Coordinates of C-alpha atoms in Angstrom, one line a residue:
M1 CA 21.2 8.8 25.3
P2 CA 24.3 7.7 22.9
A3 CA 26.4 10.9 21.7
E4 CA 25.4 10.1 18.0
A5 CA 21.3 12.1 17.3
H6 CA 19.3 10.0 14.7
I7 CA 17.1 12.6 13.5
D8 CA 17.2 12.6 9.4
P9 CA 17.7 9.8 7.5
E10 CA 20.8 9.4 5.3
R11 CA 21.0 9.2 2.0
A12 CA 21.6 5.7 2.3
A13 CA 19.1 4.1 4.3
F14 CA 16.7 6.6 2.2
E15 CA 18.4 5.0 -1.2
A16 CA 17.6 2.0 0.4
F17 CA 14.1 2.6 1.7
K18 CA 13.4 3.8 -1.6
A19 CA 13.9 0.4 -2.9
L20 CA 11.8 -1.7 -1.6
P21 CA 7.7 -1.8 -2.0
R22 CA 6.5 1.1 -2.6
D23 CA 2.4 -0.7 -3.6
A24 CA 2.0 -2.2 0.4
P25 CA 0.7 -0.6 3.6
I26 CA 4.0 0.2 5.1
E27 CA 3.8 0.9 9.9
M28 CA 6.5 2.7 10.6
L29 CA 7.6 2.8 14.1
N30 CA 8.5 6.2 16.0
L31 CA 10.7 6.5 19.1
V32 CA 11.8 10.0 20.1
A33 CA 13.7 11.2 22.2
L34 CA 13.5 15.2 22.7
R35 CA 16.2 18.3 23.4
V36 CA 15.4 20.1 26.9
R37 CA 15.5 23.1 24.9
A38 CA 14.7 23.2 21.1
A39 CA 18.2 24.0 18.9
Y40 CA 16.5 26.2 15.9
P41 CA 18.5 27.3 14.0
E42 CA 19.5 31.8 14.7
D43 CA 17.9 32.9 11.8
R44 CA 14.6 31.1 12.8
P45 CA 12.1 33.6 14.7
E46 CA 11.8 30.2 17.2
A47 CA 15.5 30.4 18.0
A48 CA 14.2 33.6 19.9
E49 CA 11.3 31.6 21.7
G50 CA 13.6 30.1 24.4
L51 CA 10.7 26.7 23.8
T52 CA 11.6 24.0 24.8
G53 CA 11.9 20.3 22.7
A54 CA 8.7 19.4 23.8
Q55 CA 6.8 22.6 22.7
A56 CA 9.1 22.7 18.9
Y57 CA 7.6 18.7 18.6
A58 CA 4.0 19.7 18.6
R59 CA 4.2 22.7 16.6
Y60 CA 5.6 20.0 14.5
G61 CA 3.1 17.9 14.4
A62 CA 0.7 20.7 14.1
A63 CA 2.1 21.4 11.6
S64 CA 3.0 18.3 9.5
A65 CA -0.7 16.8 10.5
P66 CA -2.3 18.1 7.0
V67 CA 0.1 16.5 4.9
F68 CA 0.0 13.0 6.8
K69 CA -3.3 13.5 6.6
R70 CA -3.3 13.8 3.0
V71 CA -1.7 11.5 1.9
G72 CA -3.6 8.6 4.1
G73 CA -1.6 8.2 7.2
R74 CA -3.2 7.8 10.3
I75 CA -1.7 7.2 14.2
V76 CA -2.5 2.6 14.8
W77 CA -0.8 2.9 18.1
R78 CA 0.5 5.8 20.8
G79 CA 2.3 5.3 24.3
R80 CA 3.8 6.8 26.6
P81 CA 7.3 5.1 27.0
E82 CA 7.8 4.2 30.8
L83 CA 11.1 1.6 30.7
T84 CA 13.2 -0.3 28.9
L85 CA 13.1 -3.4 30.7
I86 CA 14.8 -4.8 27.4
G87 CA 18.3 -2.7 26.0
P88 CA 20.4 -0.5 26.3
R89 CA 19.9 1.0 30.5
D90 CA 20.9 4.8 28.6
E91 CA 18.0 4.9 25.8
R92 CA 15.3 6.6 27.0
W93 CA 12.8 8.2 24.8
D94 CA 9.9 10.5 25.4
I95 CA 6.9 9.7 22.5
A96 CA 6.3 6.3 20.8
F97 CA 4.1 5.5 18.5
V98 CA 3.0 3.7 15.0
A99 CA 2.6 5.6 11.9
R100 CA 0.1 4.0 8.5
Y101 CA 0.4 4.5 5.5
P102 CA -1.6 3.1 2.4
D103 CA 2.1 2.3 1.0
A104 CA 5.4 3.3 1.0
A105 CA 5.0 6.0 -2.0
A106 CA 2.0 7.5 0.0
F107 CA 5.1 8.0 3.4
L108 CA 7.2 9.6 0.4
A109 CA 4.7 11.8 -1.3
M110 CA 4.5 13.4 2.6
V111 CA 8.2 13.6 2.8
T112 CA 8.7 15.9 0.5
D113 CA 6.3 18.0 0.1
P114 CA 7.3 21.4 0.9
E115 CA 4.2 22.5 3.2
Y116 CA 5.8 19.3 5.0
R117 CA 9.9 19.9 4.7
R118 CA 8.8 23.8 6.6
A119 CA 7.2 21.4 9.6
V120 CA 10.1 19.3 10.0
T121 CA 12.5 22.4 11.0
H122 CA 10.1 22.2 14.0
R123 CA 10.7 18.2 14.6
Q124 CA 14.6 18.7 14.3
A125 CA 14.7 21.4 16.6
A126 CA 13.3 19.9 19.0
V127 CA 15.1 15.9 18.7
R128 CA 18.1 14.7 20.3
T129 CA 17.4 11.7 18.7
S130 CA 15.0 8.7 17.0
R131 CA 14.3 6.4 15.1
L132 CA 12.6 5.9 12.7
I133 CA 11.7 2.0 11.1
R134 CA 10.3 0.8 8.7
C135 CA 7.9 -1.6 9.4
A136 CA 5.2 -4.7 6.9
P137 CA 1.9 -5.1 8.9
A138 CA 2.1 -8.8 9.6
E139 CA -0.9 -11.8 10.3
G140 CA -2.0 -13.3 13.0
A141 CA -1.1 -9.9 15.5
D142 CA -2.3 -12.3 18.6
A143 CA 1.1 -14.5 18.3
F144 CA 4.6 -13.2 18.5
G145 CA 6.6 -15.6 15.3

């Protein structure tokens, strides 16, 4: 994996996201590489539990799911990455999925929700690096172009 970790959005990317249209459905491609051991801040009770990255990510999923559903989000595809056929050999992903939101405003509502903000601590502890790519749903899913 690359030395540079990508866990949270950088301010410039988040501002660019907010500048795009907010009133159309969006799909977010998620690629996640987990830490072997979760890295909670020392002042968090979970720091003493010795959780794996997978266990911490499962806690993130359980804690964030109610907010995700409340804003109208749903998983439209999920798979277990096995091999990168084209791409950097050192990029390996543990989790891959596509989340659909009714619109970008729903995604923004989720990531700013206080309940979600508490849940994201588990994601930050779990993730070694990730990619989160906003996509506009396209017509003609049976064609490449």
